[in-house]
Short mmCIF file of C-alpha atoms in Angstrom, two decimals:
data_model
loop_
_atom_site.label_atom_id
_atom_site.label_comp_id
_atom_site.label_asym_id
_atom_site.label_seq_id
_atom_site.Cartn_x
_atom_site.Cartn_y
_atom_site.Cartn_z
CA MET A 1 0.00 0.00 0.00
CA GLN A 2 1.48 3.32 -1.10
CA SER A 3 1.46 6.31 1.23
CA THR A 4 -0.44 9.40 0.11
CA MET A 5 2.58 11.56 0.89
CA ALA A 6 5.69 10.83 -1.11
CA PHE A 7 8.87 11.05 0.93
CA LYS A 8 12.31 11.35 -0.59
CA ASP A 9 14.62 8.40 -0.08
CA ARG A 10 17.31 10.14 1.95
CA SER A 11 19.25 6.95 2.68
CA ARG A 12 21.21 7.43 -0.52
CA GLU A 13 22.06 11.03 0.37
CA GLY A 14 23.88 9.90 3.50
CA LEU A 15 21.44 11.60 5.91
CA SER A 16 20.82 9.18 8.74
CA TYR A 17 20.17 11.54 11.64
CA GLY A 18 16.70 10.09 12.35
CA PRO A 19 17.83 7.22 14.60
CA TRP A 20 20.17 9.56 16.45
CA LEU A 21 17.34 12.01 17.11
CA VAL A 22 15.12 9.19 18.39
CA GLY A 23 17.96 8.02 20.67
CA LEU A 24 18.55 11.56 21.93
CA GLY A 25 14.84 11.99 22.63
CA ALA A 26 14.71 8.69 24.51
CA ALA A 27 17.76 9.67 26.55
CA LEU A 28 16.27 13.05 27.41
CA TRP A 29 12.89 11.55 28.27
CA GLY A 30 14.18 10.23 31.58
CA THR A 31 15.76 13.54 32.58
CA GLU A 32 12.76 15.80 32.31
CA SER A 33 11.70 15.36 35.94
CA ALA A 34 15.10 16.64 37.04
CA TRP A 35 14.38 20.06 35.55
CA ARG A 36 10.57 20.04 35.68
CA ILE A 37 10.35 19.61 39.48
CA PRO A 38 12.46 22.72 40.28
CA LEU A 39 10.65 24.73 37.59
CA ASN A 40 7.33 23.73 39.21
CA GLU A 41 8.29 25.84 42.21
CA LEU A 42 8.89 28.91 40.04
CA PHE A 43 6.18 28.75 37.36
CA ASP A 44 2.69 27.40 36.71
CA ALA A 45 2.49 24.15 34.75
CA GLU A 46 0.94 25.93 31.75
CA VAL A 47 3.90 28.33 31.53
CA ILE A 48 6.45 25.52 31.71
CA VAL A 49 4.66 23.50 29.02
CA PHE A 50 4.19 26.53 26.74
CA TRP A 51 7.89 27.42 26.77
CA GLU A 52 8.85 23.77 26.44
CA HIS A 53 6.78 23.55 23.25
CA VAL A 54 8.23 26.82 21.93
CA LEU A 55 11.74 25.40 22.42
CA ILE A 56 10.77 22.14 20.72
CA LEU A 57 9.41 24.09 17.75
CA LEU A 58 12.60 26.16 17.51
CA MET A 59 14.75 23.02 17.57
CA PHE A 60 12.52 21.39 14.94
CA LEU A 61 12.63 24.34 12.51
CA PRO A 62 15.92 23.31 10.83
CA LEU A 63 14.29 20.02 9.88
CA LEU A 64 10.96 21.58 8.92
CA LEU A 65 12.00 24.59 6.83
CA PRO A 66 13.72 22.69 3.99
CA ASN A 67 10.57 20.55 3.60
CA LEU A 68 7.85 23.21 3.74
CA GLY A 69 6.65 22.27 0.26
CA GLU A 70 5.76 18.80 1.51
CA LEU A 71 3.30 20.26 4.03
CA ARG A 72 0.93 21.30 1.22
CA LYS A 73 0.50 17.63 0.31
CA ILE A 74 -1.00 16.75 3.70
CA LYS A 75 -4.80 16.33 3.70
CA ILE A 76 -7.01 18.53 5.86
CA SER A 77 -8.23 15.49 7.82
CA THR A 78 -4.62 14.58 8.60
CA TRP A 79 -3.95 18.13 9.79
CA SER A 80 -6.96 17.88 12.11
CA TYR A 81 -5.63 14.63 13.61
CA LEU A 82 -2.17 16.17 14.01
CA LEU A 83 -3.53 19.30 15.69
CA PHE A 84 -5.78 17.27 18.00
CA SER A 85 -2.90 14.97 18.93
CA GLY A 86 -0.59 17.92 19.49
CA PHE A 87 -3.10 19.69 21.72
CA ALA A 88 -4.72 16.80 23.58
CA GLY A 89 -1.81 14.38 23.66
CA SER A 90 1.12 16.67 24.03
CA ALA A 91 0.09 19.97 25.59
CA VAL A 92 -2.67 18.78 27.93
CA GLY A 93 -0.87 15.53 28.76
CA THR A 94 2.33 17.38 29.60
CA ILE A 95 0.44 19.85 31.79
CA PHE A 96 -1.07 16.92 33.72
CA PHE A 97 2.35 15.28 34.01
CA THR A 98 3.85 18.53 35.33
CA LEU A 99 1.03 18.96 37.85
CA ALA A 100 1.36 15.34 38.95
CA LEU A 101 5.07 15.88 39.63
CA LYS A 102 4.21 18.94 41.69
CA HIS A 103 1.43 17.40 43.76
CA GLY A 104 2.18 13.67 43.71
CA ASN A 105 4.87 11.11 44.23
CA PRO A 106 7.52 11.70 41.50
CA THR A 107 8.50 8.03 41.43
CA VAL A 108 4.96 6.84 40.78
CA VAL A 109 4.41 9.61 38.21
CA ASN A 110 7.55 8.58 36.29
CA VAL A 111 6.63 4.89 36.42
CA ILE A 112 3.24 5.69 34.93
CA LEU A 113 4.94 7.83 32.27
CA ASN A 114 7.25 4.96 31.35
CA ILE A 115 4.36 2.47 31.13
CA GLN A 116 2.44 4.88 28.89
CA PRO A 117 3.83 3.42 25.62
CA VAL A 118 2.37 0.04 26.58
CA ILE A 119 -1.01 1.68 27.19
CA SER A 120 -0.84 3.60 23.89
CA THR A 121 0.12 0.48 21.96
CA LEU A 122 -2.78 -1.46 23.50
CA GLY A 123 -5.11 1.41 22.63
CA ALA A 124 -3.93 1.39 19.01
CA PHE A 125 -4.43 -2.38 18.91
CA LEU A 126 -7.95 -2.23 20.36
CA LEU A 127 -9.19 0.93 18.62
CA PHE A 128 -7.46 0.82 15.25
CA GLY A 129 -6.55 -2.83 14.78
CA ASP A 130 -2.79 -2.23 14.74
CA ARG A 131 -0.72 -5.39 14.58
CA LEU A 132 1.39 -6.33 17.57
CA ALA A 133 4.63 -8.27 17.74
CA PRO A 134 4.10 -11.91 18.72
CA ARG A 135 5.69 -11.43 22.13
CA PHE A 136 4.14 -8.02 22.87
CA PHE A 137 1.92 -9.22 25.71
CA LEU A 138 4.81 -11.00 27.41
CA TYR A 139 7.01 -7.89 27.28
CA ALA A 140 4.09 -5.63 28.23
CA ALA A 141 3.39 -7.78 31.30
CA VAL A 142 7.06 -7.60 32.34
CA ALA A 143 7.05 -3.80 31.88
CA VAL A 144 3.87 -3.34 33.90
CA LEU A 145 5.04 -5.65 36.71
CA ALA A 146 8.39 -3.87 36.84
CA GLY A 147 6.55 -0.58 37.00
CA ILE A 148 4.37 -1.80 39.85
CA PHE A 149 7.26 -3.05 41.96
CA SER A 150 9.98 -0.48 41.18
CA PRO A 151 8.77 2.44 43.35
CA TRP A 152 8.89 0.43 46.58
CA ASN A 153 11.87 -0.79 48.55
CA PHE A 154 10.05 -3.81 49.97
CA PRO A 155 7.42 -5.28 47.60
CA ARG A 156 5.74 -7.14 50.48
CA SER A 157 4.77 -3.85 52.09
CA LEU A 158 3.17 -2.18 49.08
CA GLN A 159 1.54 1.09 50.01
CA PHE A 160 -0.17 3.05 47.30
CA ARG A 161 0.50 6.60 48.45
CA LEU A 162 0.48 9.28 45.79
CA SER A 163 1.31 12.20 48.08
CA ALA A 164 4.39 10.90 49.90
CA PRO A 165 7.82 10.55 48.28
CA GLY A 166 8.69 7.02 47.23
#
């Protein structure tokens, strides 16, 4: 099945920065609580998330500007999905994450954040019929169990407290 948007094959041009950007994003994902928690004491969550998104846009511009012509090929319905996802999934979700770090247990909040890809993948499977790898459920179960037991020092004395540090 051919995509409606034709992308250039950049593999022949020697541009292979995509995997490096994904790796950088994954590496930075785990560090955001280290700067978000102190910023929570200085600014409201909405302000932090707004400036975070401005910085992301500025860093993305060098990749976007050379390909502006490609944007005209995107359907209106696709733009609506992208805008909804950007607003509901990114902006609102990040505000909730920032507020949870401020008012909740940072360990539990980060565990939930790290289990989120499992939840999203299950949602895509159930809602859109996406295909899953044969061992997805095994790995998802391991990830969820690790997430349940990682915030506590002694798993036998599990206490689900969202307001106390873990």
